[in-house]
Each structure stands twice: as structure tokens, then as C-alpha cells.
Amino acid sequence: MASKQKILVVDDESDIVELISYNLTKEGYQVYTASNGKEAIKIAKEVYPDLIILDVMMPEMDGIEACRIMRSMPEFKQVFMVFLTARSEEYSEIAGFHVGADDYIAKPIKPRALMSRINAILRRTSSEAIDDYATDKLEISDLIIDRDSFLVYRDDDKFVLAKKEFELLYLLASKPNKVFTREQILKAIWEDSVVVTNRTIDVHIRKLREKIGENYVTTVKGVGYKFELN
């Protein structure tokens, strides 16, 4: 139930905090707030939220530094973290993903889109992994991804995937809109194989798109890939 899930909203702009908090509370979430990174870490240690929404640019400690510090703590490694920012520069987005962000939302905030994104993120627990499926089938977007048969269905179409192609698709689709870095993908799909390179991931992504279509897997330049759920 949403009422059991706690969300920490961190932004130095009070109107933004109020807007997000109002919409989250209306959805049934338990909301906590902070105005900078230092305060966010303190409150997070007290309430252990399921999700933290962090502004990038804040006084005292910015969101990227706060995320980096919390990701270094065992108790926050599995907490979802989403960045807010009014900045459009690509480097700030990449910096956020490199310190462990799960998603990235640009200001100005559109409440309906924000709630849709947050609900999608929290539908799945962060403990899910490619080698520990919660279900034998994923039904997402207009696809059915069947783990037992290594087949993907869309309406009357059936797609036969190679094992690694299937595992890659399942990993991305298991957490829609989450960006997986190349390092995360390599570790999850190919583990410690020394012969696998980033080029291997690119080839498998290209084959996936050729088989199921271009609209599902999105490239996040300089970071990795995600399953796009609109």
C-alpha cells in the first residue's frame, strides 16, 4: 500500500517542496521534507525512506554529494533516489547517475507526470535482480516477457531471443525508467567475464531493437540504457 511507503523530498525551494508533498500525500504516501543535503542525510537516517527525491542545486550540500554519501552507507544502497533539477546541462545528469541516481526529473514539475513516474518506481522493490525474479512473466507496456520460454509476446507476435538478449531485456524491464549503467549491466548479465566489453552490450541492444522494435530500450548518452515506460 502506498500509505506504508515513505518518501523524503529535498529541495531548497519551499514552493517546490509544497507542490510535491501535496501530490504525494494525496496519493497516500508518508512524506518527509528537507531543504539541503545535510538535513536530508540526517532525516533519512531517522526515517529510512523508500524513495528520496533530491534537488541537484542546494546550499550547504547539493543533491549529488548527498546521494554519493548515502549510497556509501549500507542502509541506503537499495533506496530509490530520484534527482530534480532545472539545469539542462548533460554533465549534471551524468554526474547524478554516476553517484547512484535511479532516475532524473526536470523542472518545472508536472504533478501528473511526476506521480506516474514515482508510482512506477515504487511498484517494484529494489531487491529485485536478474537472478532472483519475482515472477516468471513480466507484463509491461504492450509486452509479455516469459522467463520460462525465453520468449517475448506482443499481441499475436512472438519474438525468439538469444539467452543474453532475453536476460538484458528482462533486467531493463524489471525496473522501468531506471537507467542501468554499462557497469551494472555487465555485472548482472555477464558477471566477471574478462572477454566482454561495452561493445558487447551495444550489439545486444541493437539486436533487441531489431527484434522487438525501437521504442522500448532508450539510450542515455554517456551512462547506459533503460526500458522506457511512458
Short mmCIF file of C-alpha atoms in Angstrom, two decimals:
data_model
loop_
_atom_site.label_atom_id
_atom_site.label_comp_id
_atom_site.label_asym_id
_atom_site.label_seq_id
_atom_site.Cartn_x
_atom_site.Cartn_y
_atom_site.Cartn_z
CA MET A 1 0.00 0.00 0.00
CA ALA A 2 1.21 3.48 -0.81
CA SER A 3 0.38 4.62 2.74
CA LYS A 4 3.15 2.37 4.07
CA GLN A 5 5.79 3.85 1.78
CA LYS A 6 7.86 6.81 2.92
CA ILE A 7 9.24 9.48 0.60
CA LEU A 8 11.77 12.17 1.52
CA VAL A 9 11.52 15.35 -0.59
CA VAL A 10 14.66 17.52 -0.57
CA ASP A 11 14.69 20.98 -2.18
CA ASP A 12 15.61 24.46 -1.02
CA GLU A 13 12.62 25.97 -2.86
CA SER A 14 9.67 25.83 -0.47
CA ASP A 15 7.07 26.08 -3.23
CA ILE A 16 8.53 23.03 -4.98
CA VAL A 17 8.56 21.06 -1.73
CA GLU A 18 4.97 22.07 -1.04
CA LEU A 19 3.79 21.11 -4.53
CA ILE A 20 5.44 17.69 -4.48
CA SER A 21 4.47 16.97 -0.87
CA TYR A 22 0.84 17.85 -1.54
CA ASN A 23 0.59 15.49 -4.50
CA LEU A 24 2.43 12.67 -2.75
CA THR A 25 0.27 12.97 0.35
CA LYS A 26 -2.85 12.92 -1.81
CA GLU A 27 -1.60 9.64 -3.31
CA GLY A 28 -1.27 8.15 0.17
CA TYR A 29 2.49 8.34 0.71
CA GLN A 30 4.06 9.33 4.01
CA VAL A 31 6.11 12.43 3.22
CA TYR A 32 9.15 13.95 4.93
CA THR A 33 10.98 17.08 3.78
CA ALA A 34 14.41 18.68 3.95
CA SER A 35 15.92 21.85 2.47
CA ASN A 36 19.51 20.73 1.83
CA GLY A 37 21.71 17.66 1.53
CA LYS A 38 22.97 17.68 5.12
CA GLU A 39 19.46 17.83 6.51
CA ALA A 40 18.38 15.12 4.07
CA ILE A 41 21.02 12.68 5.34
CA LYS A 42 20.02 13.36 8.96
CA ILE A 43 16.32 12.78 8.31
CA ALA A 44 16.97 9.76 6.10
CA LYS A 45 18.85 8.11 8.97
CA GLU A 46 15.85 8.66 11.21
CA VAL A 47 13.00 7.52 8.94
CA TYR A 48 14.66 5.21 6.35
CA PRO A 49 12.52 6.30 3.36
CA ASP A 50 11.63 4.04 0.43
CA LEU A 51 12.40 6.84 -2.02
CA ILE A 52 14.36 10.10 -1.85
CA ILE A 53 13.66 12.95 -4.26
CA LEU A 54 16.70 15.25 -4.37
CA ASP A 55 17.18 18.63 -5.95
CA VAL A 56 20.62 18.92 -7.56
CA MET A 57 21.46 22.54 -6.71
CA MET A 58 21.08 23.31 -2.98
CA PRO A 59 23.00 25.29 -0.34
CA GLU A 60 25.30 23.66 2.26
CA MET A 61 25.33 20.35 0.41
CA ASP A 62 23.98 19.69 -3.08
CA GLY A 63 21.94 16.66 -4.08
CA ILE A 64 24.72 14.88 -5.91
CA GLU A 65 27.02 14.95 -2.88
CA ALA A 66 24.19 13.88 -0.58
CA CYS A 67 23.38 10.98 -2.88
CA ARG A 68 27.03 9.94 -3.04
CA ILE A 69 27.31 9.93 0.75
CA MET A 70 24.09 7.97 1.27
CA ARG A 71 24.97 5.43 -1.41
CA SER A 72 28.19 4.74 0.52
CA MET A 73 26.11 3.69 3.55
CA PRO A 74 24.86 0.08 3.53
CA GLU A 75 21.40 1.06 4.78
CA PHE A 76 20.79 3.28 1.75
CA LYS A 77 22.26 1.19 -1.06
CA GLN A 78 18.81 -0.14 -2.05
CA VAL A 79 16.81 3.06 -1.50
CA PHE A 80 15.44 4.62 -4.68
CA MET A 81 16.89 8.07 -5.39
CA VAL A 82 15.47 10.47 -7.98
CA PHE A 83 17.00 13.83 -8.91
CA LEU A 84 15.16 17.07 -9.62
CA THR A 85 16.89 19.86 -11.46
CA ALA A 86 16.21 22.95 -13.51
CA ARG A 87 19.58 22.57 -15.20
CA SER A 88 19.64 21.22 -18.74
CA GLU A 89 23.36 20.51 -19.00
CA GLU A 90 24.05 16.89 -19.79
CA TYR A 91 27.00 16.68 -17.39
CA SER A 92 24.80 17.23 -14.32
CA GLU A 93 22.56 14.34 -15.33
CA ILE A 94 25.54 12.06 -15.91
CA ALA A 95 27.03 13.08 -12.57
CA GLY A 96 23.78 12.14 -10.87
CA PHE A 97 23.70 8.69 -12.41
CA HIS A 98 27.35 8.10 -11.59
CA VAL A 99 26.72 8.61 -7.87
CA GLY A 100 23.79 6.20 -7.90
CA ALA A 101 20.63 8.01 -9.02
CA ASP A 102 17.79 5.79 -10.23
CA ASP A 103 16.04 8.45 -12.28
CA TYR A 104 16.13 12.12 -13.25
CA ILE A 105 13.21 14.55 -13.48
CA ALA A 106 13.45 18.07 -14.90
CA LYS A 107 11.75 21.16 -13.53
CA PRO A 108 9.25 22.70 -13.91
CA ILE A 109 7.39 19.90 -12.13
CA LYS A 110 4.33 18.44 -13.85
CA PRO A 111 2.41 16.79 -10.99
CA ARG A 112 0.63 14.12 -13.03
CA ALA A 113 3.82 13.04 -14.81
CA LEU A 114 5.77 13.11 -11.54
CA MET A 115 3.22 10.92 -9.75
CA SER A 116 3.15 8.47 -12.64
CA ARG A 117 6.93 8.17 -12.54
CA ILE A 118 7.09 7.74 -8.77
CA ASN A 119 4.29 5.16 -8.73
CA ALA A 120 6.11 3.18 -11.42
CA ILE A 121 9.38 3.28 -9.49
CA LEU A 122 7.81 2.14 -6.24
CA ARG A 123 5.76 -0.66 -7.78
CA ARG A 124 8.83 -2.83 -7.57
CA THR A 125 11.13 -3.35 -4.63
CA SER A 126 14.79 -2.51 -5.06
CA SER A 127 15.75 -6.04 -4.02
CA GLU A 128 14.69 -7.50 -7.35
CA ALA A 129 17.55 -8.69 -9.54
CA ILE A 130 18.03 -10.56 -12.78
CA ASP A 131 18.93 -13.78 -10.95
CA ASP A 132 16.05 -13.53 -8.45
CA TYR A 133 12.87 -12.93 -10.40
CA ALA A 134 9.70 -12.08 -8.52
CA THR A 135 7.68 -13.71 -11.28
CA ASP A 136 8.14 -15.95 -14.30
CA LYS A 137 6.44 -13.38 -16.50
CA LEU A 138 6.71 -9.63 -16.81
CA GLU A 139 3.78 -7.81 -18.38
CA ILE A 140 4.94 -4.32 -19.17
CA SER A 141 3.88 -1.80 -21.77
CA ASP A 142 2.41 -4.00 -24.53
CA LEU A 143 4.93 -6.81 -23.99
CA ILE A 144 4.76 -10.12 -22.15
CA ILE A 145 8.26 -11.33 -21.25
CA ASP A 146 8.15 -15.05 -20.42
CA ARG A 147 11.16 -16.24 -18.43
CA ASP A 148 10.37 -19.96 -18.77
CA SER A 149 10.32 -20.00 -22.55
CA PHE A 150 12.73 -17.10 -23.19
CA LEU A 151 10.06 -15.68 -25.47
CA VAL A 152 8.56 -12.21 -25.76
CA TYR A 153 4.98 -11.68 -26.91
CA ARG A 154 3.21 -8.62 -28.27
CA ASP A 155 -0.40 -9.19 -29.30
CA ASP A 156 -0.20 -12.02 -31.86
CA ASP A 157 3.54 -11.64 -32.43
CA LYS A 158 6.15 -13.88 -30.81
CA PHE A 159 9.83 -12.94 -30.58
CA VAL A 160 12.55 -15.51 -30.09
CA LEU A 161 15.56 -14.07 -28.27
CA ALA A 162 19.02 -15.41 -27.58
CA LYS A 163 19.65 -16.07 -23.88
CA LYS A 164 21.73 -12.95 -23.24
CA GLU A 165 19.34 -10.78 -25.26
CA PHE A 166 16.46 -12.05 -23.13
CA GLU A 167 18.32 -11.52 -19.85
CA LEU A 168 19.23 -7.99 -20.91
CA LEU A 169 15.63 -7.15 -21.79
CA TYR A 170 14.35 -8.71 -18.56
CA LEU A 171 16.84 -6.74 -16.47
CA LEU A 172 15.87 -3.41 -18.05
CA ALA A 173 12.12 -4.15 -17.96
CA SER A 174 12.22 -5.29 -14.32
CA LYS A 175 12.74 -1.65 -13.30
CA PRO A 176 11.08 0.55 -15.92
CA ASN A 177 12.59 4.02 -16.38
CA LYS A 178 15.58 3.15 -14.21
CA VAL A 179 18.85 3.80 -16.01
CA PHE A 180 21.28 0.89 -15.78
CA THR A 181 24.90 1.85 -16.28
CA ARG A 182 27.07 -0.26 -18.55
CA GLU A 183 28.95 -1.49 -15.48
CA GLN A 184 25.70 -2.64 -13.84
CA ILE A 185 24.61 -4.43 -17.00
CA LEU A 186 27.95 -6.17 -17.44
CA LYS A 187 27.93 -7.34 -13.83
CA ALA A 188 24.32 -8.56 -13.92
CA ILE A 189 24.37 -10.29 -17.31
CA TRP A 190 27.96 -11.29 -17.95
CA GLU A 191 29.25 -11.26 -14.36
CA ASP A 192 33.06 -11.29 -14.30
CA SER A 193 33.78 -12.40 -17.86
CA VAL A 194 37.03 -10.77 -18.99
CA VAL A 195 36.23 -11.03 -22.70
CA VAL A 196 33.08 -8.90 -22.61
CA THR A 197 33.31 -5.20 -23.46
CA ASN A 198 30.92 -2.26 -23.70
CA ARG A 199 30.67 -3.02 -27.39
CA THR A 200 29.05 -6.35 -26.49
CA ILE A 201 26.22 -4.51 -24.74
CA ASP A 202 25.73 -2.22 -27.74
CA VAL A 203 25.48 -5.19 -30.09
CA HIS A 204 22.89 -6.93 -27.91
CA ILE A 205 20.85 -3.72 -27.61
CA ARG A 206 20.92 -3.34 -31.39
CA LYS A 207 19.72 -6.94 -31.85
CA LEU A 208 16.97 -6.42 -29.29
CA ARG A 209 15.73 -3.35 -31.13
CA GLU A 210 15.81 -5.19 -34.43
CA LYS A 211 13.63 -7.96 -33.00
CA ILE A 212 11.10 -6.16 -30.77
CA GLY A 213 11.23 -2.60 -32.09
CA GLU A 214 13.00 0.67 -31.40
CA ASN A 215 10.59 2.15 -28.86
CA TYR A 216 11.32 0.13 -25.73
CA VAL A 217 15.01 0.48 -24.89
CA THR A 218 16.35 4.03 -24.66
CA THR A 219 20.00 5.07 -24.71
CA VAL A 220 21.08 7.55 -22.03
CA LYS A 221 24.16 9.08 -23.61
CA GLY A 222 27.34 8.52 -21.64
CA VAL A 223 25.56 6.45 -18.98
CA GLY A 224 23.72 3.34 -20.14
CA TYR A 225 20.24 2.12 -21.06
CA LYS A 226 16.72 1.99 -19.69
CA PHE A 227 13.35 0.46 -20.54
CA GLU A 228 11.19 3.43 -21.45
CA LEU A 229 7.76 3.39 -19.81
CA ASN A 230 5.73 6.44 -20.78
#
